[in-house]
Amino acid sequence: MQVNFFTTAANTRTTGSKRLGKFMKPGFYAVLGKRDYWKINDKKVGIWELTEYQPAGWLCSLAIKPEVMPQNCDIIHDCGAFGYRKQDYPTINGQYVDAQWAANRYRERSREGDTVTCPDNLLLRNIEWRRQYNLEQAQTFIKIAEEKLPGRIPLAVIHGLSLQEKVEYALKIYQLGYKNLGIGGLAVQAKEYSANLHIIKTIVQKIHSLDKTVHFHVFGLCSPQYAKAFFKIGISFDGSTHARETFSSNTLLFNNGENLLRYPAHQAPRCSCRVCALTKRFFVGSIARNHNSDRASSIIRLTHNLNSLLAIYHYIKKPETLCLVAGCGKQTNQRAAAKDLYCSQRFQACRNYAQTQVRWQILSPLHRLLEPEKVISPYDKSPYSLSPKERQMWAQQVVDKLIKITNPNIEIVFLTGKVYRQQVIPILQKHGYITRIPMEGLGIGQQIRWLLNQSLAPKQLTLKL
């Protein structure tokens, strides 16, 4: 069993955007646990290596230290306030949590471009003391961050018992110099969607009336309903729904458009997502539906649940998509439209899936990029017949043509083998394009089954309701 695929998968599915040095990216940040990884060939492989989609970044707490960290993506380092919320004098592992202590921990764990959160405490009791603590830490932390945490993004969290107090505190920490503000304390009333959204919008509008460059992050609210609103506002948010459903209720999540469906693990329908296809390849047994309590099964369900949640967010954002299908395999013996020229089972399965995605093109070793309706003659040429220099030139010509017909806001989905994409993707990412390889790591037979199952899965889920 080879592990090379896992060690490169996350990098090949990156969005192409560079890690920010001053501001956070909008979008969903998944909460990272201590042991969110697989053990394969004695190597620890993060769960993000298997998911079809990637979050905007990850959030990890000072209360724990993850054994495996994602690379080349944004990380929010949280002060762990939820863990010490019942303590007036907050401690983590017996250490008093203040700006100096937190900065020292962040310096050990964070990298340039990461976001570091100022220590604070929830306003649950001894309110005046906690208010004083929060403001004092905010004043001290931003000064320490400038000296000891170069290249990091300091973030302070807004607290208050009323909307007016929240707005006033937001103004105070903005005036201290924070350009990234967190909104906390709303998860306990998560069901009060309208009230929470009113609070968030009011704070954002007030600060943006002074400075539109300030970024906002909401802690602990990540349902699809909230996500849809947050994407529209252009803010970031985090959550651990995928972990909570895995470990607290032994539930499997499925996405059906914008809806999140929950099934007890032992009653879950057959799943055709990339995670389940990969786990069946690398592990023995009925993976996603296995409801045993051992750690391996739990991590499988955790990865599946994260992938389902990310799939919903991807659907909600609805980025314009262009599918690229490899023009490969057996061809007809006469001129035909490009979509009909290639007649292998794999090409036809890719074509049928791509046609459901509105826009698609064919990658051709001879013609570079082909419109499906373009009439061409059969030819005898494959990427394997090209020299390394010719292949690099071909990749550049493909990208040049893509740039002419698209823009970087589009998502390029590769339904191709490695040789068709390995030199195209890095060039696209340099130009800021989003790229995705939904069938990466799957064998030919698995790819065909995955493509066929995509059109069947939503119907199967609907019938289960």
Short mmCIF file of N, CA and C in Angstrom, two decimals, residues 288-371:
data_model
loop_
_atom_site.label_atom_id
_atom_site.label_comp_id
_atom_site.label_asym_id
_atom_site.label_seq_id
_atom_site.Cartn_x
_atom_site.Cartn_y
_atom_site.Cartn_z
N ALA A 288 -17.87 3.39 5.89
CA ALA A 288 -18.68 4.48 6.43
C ALA A 288 -19.83 3.97 7.30
N ARG A 289 -20.34 2.78 7.00
CA ARG A 289 -21.49 2.28 7.74
C ARG A 289 -21.09 1.47 8.97
N ASN A 290 -19.81 1.23 9.13
CA ASN A 290 -19.34 0.48 10.29
C ASN A 290 -19.56 1.32 11.55
N HIS A 291 -20.39 0.87 12.46
CA HIS A 291 -20.72 1.67 13.64
C HIS A 291 -20.05 1.13 14.90
N ASN A 292 -18.93 0.44 14.73
CA ASN A 292 -18.17 0.02 15.90
C ASN A 292 -17.57 1.24 16.57
N SER A 293 -17.13 1.11 17.80
CA SER A 293 -16.65 2.26 18.57
C SER A 293 -15.14 2.41 18.51
N ASP A 294 -14.43 1.55 17.75
CA ASP A 294 -12.99 1.67 17.71
C ASP A 294 -12.59 2.96 17.01
N ARG A 295 -11.34 3.39 17.28
CA ARG A 295 -10.92 4.69 16.80
C ARG A 295 -10.91 4.77 15.27
N ALA A 296 -10.47 3.70 14.59
CA ALA A 296 -10.40 3.73 13.13
C ALA A 296 -11.77 4.01 12.52
N SER A 297 -12.80 3.34 13.03
CA SER A 297 -14.15 3.56 12.51
C SER A 297 -14.62 4.98 12.82
N SER A 298 -14.27 5.48 13.99
CA SER A 298 -14.67 6.84 14.35
C SER A 298 -14.02 7.87 13.45
N ILE A 299 -12.75 7.68 13.12
CA ILE A 299 -12.05 8.63 12.25
C ILE A 299 -12.61 8.57 10.84
N ILE A 300 -13.01 7.39 10.40
CA ILE A 300 -13.65 7.27 9.09
C ILE A 300 -14.94 8.08 9.08
N ARG A 301 -15.75 7.91 10.11
CA ARG A 301 -17.01 8.66 10.17
C ARG A 301 -16.75 10.16 10.31
N LEU A 302 -15.73 10.53 11.06
CA LEU A 302 -15.38 11.94 11.23
C LEU A 302 -15.03 12.57 9.87
N THR A 303 -14.21 11.86 9.09
CA THR A 303 -13.80 12.37 7.78
C THR A 303 -14.99 12.47 6.84
N HIS A 304 -15.84 11.45 6.86
CA HIS A 304 -17.05 11.46 6.04
C HIS A 304 -17.94 12.65 6.41
N ASN A 305 -18.14 12.87 7.70
CA ASN A 305 -19.01 13.95 8.14
C ASN A 305 -18.45 15.32 7.76
N LEU A 306 -17.14 15.49 7.89
CA LEU A 306 -16.53 16.76 7.48
C LEU A 306 -16.73 16.97 5.98
N ASN A 307 -16.53 15.92 5.20
CA ASN A 307 -16.68 16.05 3.75
C ASN A 307 -18.12 16.42 3.38
N SER A 308 -19.09 15.84 4.07
CA SER A 308 -20.50 16.15 3.80
C SER A 308 -20.81 17.61 4.13
N LEU A 309 -20.27 18.08 5.25
CA LEU A 309 -20.49 19.47 5.65
C LEU A 309 -19.85 20.42 4.64
N LEU A 310 -18.63 20.12 4.21
CA LEU A 310 -17.95 20.96 3.24
C LEU A 310 -18.67 20.94 1.90
N ALA A 311 -19.25 19.80 1.54
CA ALA A 311 -19.99 19.71 0.28
C ALA A 311 -21.20 20.64 0.29
N ILE A 312 -21.87 20.74 1.45
CA ILE A 312 -23.01 21.65 1.56
C ILE A 312 -22.56 23.10 1.40
N TYR A 313 -21.48 23.46 2.08
CA TYR A 313 -20.98 24.83 1.95
C TYR A 313 -20.60 25.14 0.50
N HIS A 314 -20.01 24.15 -0.16
CA HIS A 314 -19.63 24.32 -1.56
C HIS A 314 -20.87 24.55 -2.41
N TYR A 315 -21.92 23.81 -2.14
CA TYR A 315 -23.16 23.94 -2.88
C TYR A 315 -23.80 25.31 -2.61
N ILE A 316 -23.76 25.75 -1.36
CA ILE A 316 -24.36 27.03 -0.99
C ILE A 316 -23.67 28.18 -1.71
N LYS A 317 -22.33 28.11 -1.77
CA LYS A 317 -21.58 29.18 -2.43
C LYS A 317 -21.81 29.17 -3.94
N LYS A 318 -22.09 27.97 -4.50
CA LYS A 318 -22.36 27.80 -5.93
C LYS A 318 -21.35 28.53 -6.82
N PRO A 319 -20.07 28.21 -6.71
CA PRO A 319 -19.12 28.83 -7.63
C PRO A 319 -19.36 28.34 -9.05
N GLU A 320 -19.12 29.19 -10.02
CA GLU A 320 -19.22 28.75 -11.40
C GLU A 320 -18.17 27.67 -11.64
N THR A 321 -18.56 26.62 -12.30
CA THR A 321 -17.68 25.46 -12.46
C THR A 321 -17.40 25.17 -13.93
N LEU A 322 -16.17 24.80 -14.21
CA LEU A 322 -15.80 24.31 -15.54
C LEU A 322 -15.15 22.95 -15.35
N CYS A 323 -15.77 21.91 -15.92
CA CYS A 323 -15.21 20.56 -15.84
C CYS A 323 -14.28 20.31 -17.03
N LEU A 324 -13.12 19.75 -16.75
CA LEU A 324 -12.19 19.36 -17.80
C LEU A 324 -12.13 17.83 -17.86
N VAL A 325 -12.45 17.28 -19.03
CA VAL A 325 -12.48 15.84 -19.23
C VAL A 325 -11.32 15.46 -20.15
N ALA A 326 -10.62 14.41 -19.82
CA ALA A 326 -9.49 13.97 -20.63
C ALA A 326 -9.98 13.28 -21.89
N GLY A 327 -9.52 13.76 -23.06
CA GLY A 327 -9.83 13.10 -24.33
C GLY A 327 -8.91 11.90 -24.50
N CYS A 328 -9.32 10.78 -24.00
CA CYS A 328 -8.42 9.62 -23.97
C CYS A 328 -9.18 8.34 -24.34
N GLY A 329 -8.42 7.29 -24.61
CA GLY A 329 -9.02 5.99 -24.88
C GLY A 329 -9.41 5.82 -26.34
N LYS A 330 -10.21 4.82 -26.57
CA LYS A 330 -10.62 4.44 -27.92
C LYS A 330 -11.39 5.56 -28.61
N GLN A 331 -11.17 5.72 -29.93
CA GLN A 331 -11.86 6.74 -30.71
C GLN A 331 -12.64 6.09 -31.86
N THR A 332 -13.64 6.83 -32.37
CA THR A 332 -14.33 6.36 -33.56
C THR A 332 -13.38 6.48 -34.76
N ASN A 333 -13.75 5.90 -35.89
CA ASN A 333 -12.87 5.92 -37.06
C ASN A 333 -13.27 6.97 -38.10
N GLN A 334 -14.10 7.94 -37.68
CA GLN A 334 -14.52 8.99 -38.60
C GLN A 334 -14.68 10.31 -37.85
N ARG A 335 -14.75 11.40 -38.62
CA ARG A 335 -14.91 12.72 -38.01
C ARG A 335 -16.20 12.77 -37.19
N ALA A 336 -16.10 13.47 -36.05
CA ALA A 336 -17.27 13.57 -35.18
C ALA A 336 -17.08 14.73 -34.22
N ALA A 337 -18.15 15.16 -33.58
CA ALA A 337 -18.03 16.14 -32.51
C ALA A 337 -17.13 15.54 -31.43
N ALA A 338 -16.31 16.39 -30.82
CA ALA A 338 -15.34 15.90 -29.84
C ALA A 338 -16.00 15.07 -28.75
N LYS A 339 -17.21 15.46 -28.33
CA LYS A 339 -17.90 14.72 -27.26
C LYS A 339 -18.30 13.31 -27.68
N ASP A 340 -18.34 13.07 -29.01
CA ASP A 340 -18.71 11.75 -29.53
C ASP A 340 -17.53 10.99 -30.11
N LEU A 341 -16.39 11.66 -30.24
CA LEU A 341 -15.24 11.01 -30.86
C LEU A 341 -14.64 9.93 -29.96
N TYR A 342 -14.57 10.24 -28.67
CA TYR A 342 -13.97 9.30 -27.72
C TYR A 342 -15.06 8.37 -27.21
N CYS A 343 -14.82 7.08 -27.27
CA CYS A 343 -15.90 6.13 -26.96
C CYS A 343 -15.55 5.12 -25.87
N SER A 344 -14.51 5.40 -25.07
CA SER A 344 -14.20 4.51 -23.95
C SER A 344 -15.25 4.67 -22.85
N GLN A 345 -15.41 3.65 -22.04
CA GLN A 345 -16.40 3.70 -20.96
C GLN A 345 -16.07 4.81 -19.98
N ARG A 346 -14.79 5.02 -19.70
CA ARG A 346 -14.40 6.05 -18.75
C ARG A 346 -14.73 7.44 -19.29
N PHE A 347 -14.42 7.69 -20.57
CA PHE A 347 -14.72 9.01 -21.13
C PHE A 347 -16.22 9.27 -21.12
N GLN A 348 -17.00 8.27 -21.49
CA GLN A 348 -18.44 8.47 -21.54
C GLN A 348 -19.02 8.74 -20.15
N ALA A 349 -18.47 8.08 -19.12
CA ALA A 349 -18.93 8.32 -17.76
C ALA A 349 -18.57 9.75 -17.33
N CYS A 350 -17.35 10.19 -17.67
CA CYS A 350 -16.93 11.56 -17.35
C CYS A 350 -17.79 12.57 -18.10
N ARG A 351 -18.04 12.29 -19.38
CA ARG A 351 -18.85 13.20 -20.19
C ARG A 351 -20.27 13.35 -19.61
N ASN A 352 -20.88 12.23 -19.24
CA ASN A 352 -22.25 12.27 -18.71
C ASN A 352 -22.31 13.07 -17.41
N TYR A 353 -21.27 12.92 -16.57
CA TYR A 353 -21.24 13.70 -15.33
C TYR A 353 -20.99 15.18 -15.65
N ALA A 354 -20.03 15.47 -16.53
CA ALA A 354 -19.68 16.86 -16.85
C ALA A 354 -20.86 17.61 -17.45
N GLN A 355 -21.69 16.93 -18.22
CA GLN A 355 -22.83 17.59 -18.85
C GLN A 355 -23.86 18.07 -17.84
N THR A 356 -23.82 17.52 -16.62
CA THR A 356 -24.72 17.99 -15.57
C THR A 356 -24.17 19.23 -14.88
N GLN A 357 -22.94 19.61 -15.19
CA GLN A 357 -22.29 20.73 -14.51
C GLN A 357 -22.28 22.01 -15.36
N VAL A 358 -23.10 22.07 -16.39
CA VAL A 358 -23.31 23.24 -17.25
C VAL A 358 -22.15 23.45 -18.23
N ARG A 359 -20.95 23.75 -17.72
CA ARG A 359 -19.83 24.04 -18.62
C ARG A 359 -18.78 22.94 -18.53
N TRP A 360 -18.31 22.51 -19.70
CA TRP A 360 -17.22 21.54 -19.70
C TRP A 360 -16.44 21.64 -20.99
N GLN A 361 -15.19 21.21 -20.93
CA GLN A 361 -14.29 21.22 -22.07
C GLN A 361 -13.51 19.90 -22.06
N ILE A 362 -12.90 19.61 -23.20
CA ILE A 362 -12.12 18.38 -23.33
C ILE A 362 -10.64 18.74 -23.48
N LEU A 363 -9.79 18.09 -22.67
CA LEU A 363 -8.35 18.26 -22.79
C LEU A 363 -7.83 17.27 -23.83
N SER A 364 -7.17 17.79 -24.84
CA SER A 364 -6.68 16.95 -25.92
C SER A 364 -5.18 17.14 -26.10
N PRO A 365 -4.41 16.05 -26.18
CA PRO A 365 -2.96 16.18 -26.40
C PRO A 365 -2.63 16.89 -27.71
N LEU A 366 -3.55 16.81 -28.68
CA LEU A 366 -3.31 17.44 -29.98
C LEU A 366 -3.92 18.84 -30.05
N HIS A 367 -5.16 18.98 -29.59
CA HIS A 367 -5.90 20.24 -29.75
C HIS A 367 -5.88 21.13 -28.51
N ARG A 368 -5.22 20.71 -27.45
CA ARG A 368 -5.17 21.44 -26.17
C ARG A 368 -6.54 21.47 -25.51
N LEU A 369 -7.38 22.44 -25.84
CA LEU A 369 -8.69 22.58 -25.21
C LEU A 369 -9.76 22.56 -26.29
N LEU A 370 -10.74 21.66 -26.14
CA LEU A 370 -11.76 21.47 -27.16
C LEU A 370 -13.15 21.76 -26.63
N GLU A 371 -13.95 22.51 -27.42
CA GLU A 371 -15.37 22.61 -27.16
C GLU A 371 -15.99 21.25 -27.48
#
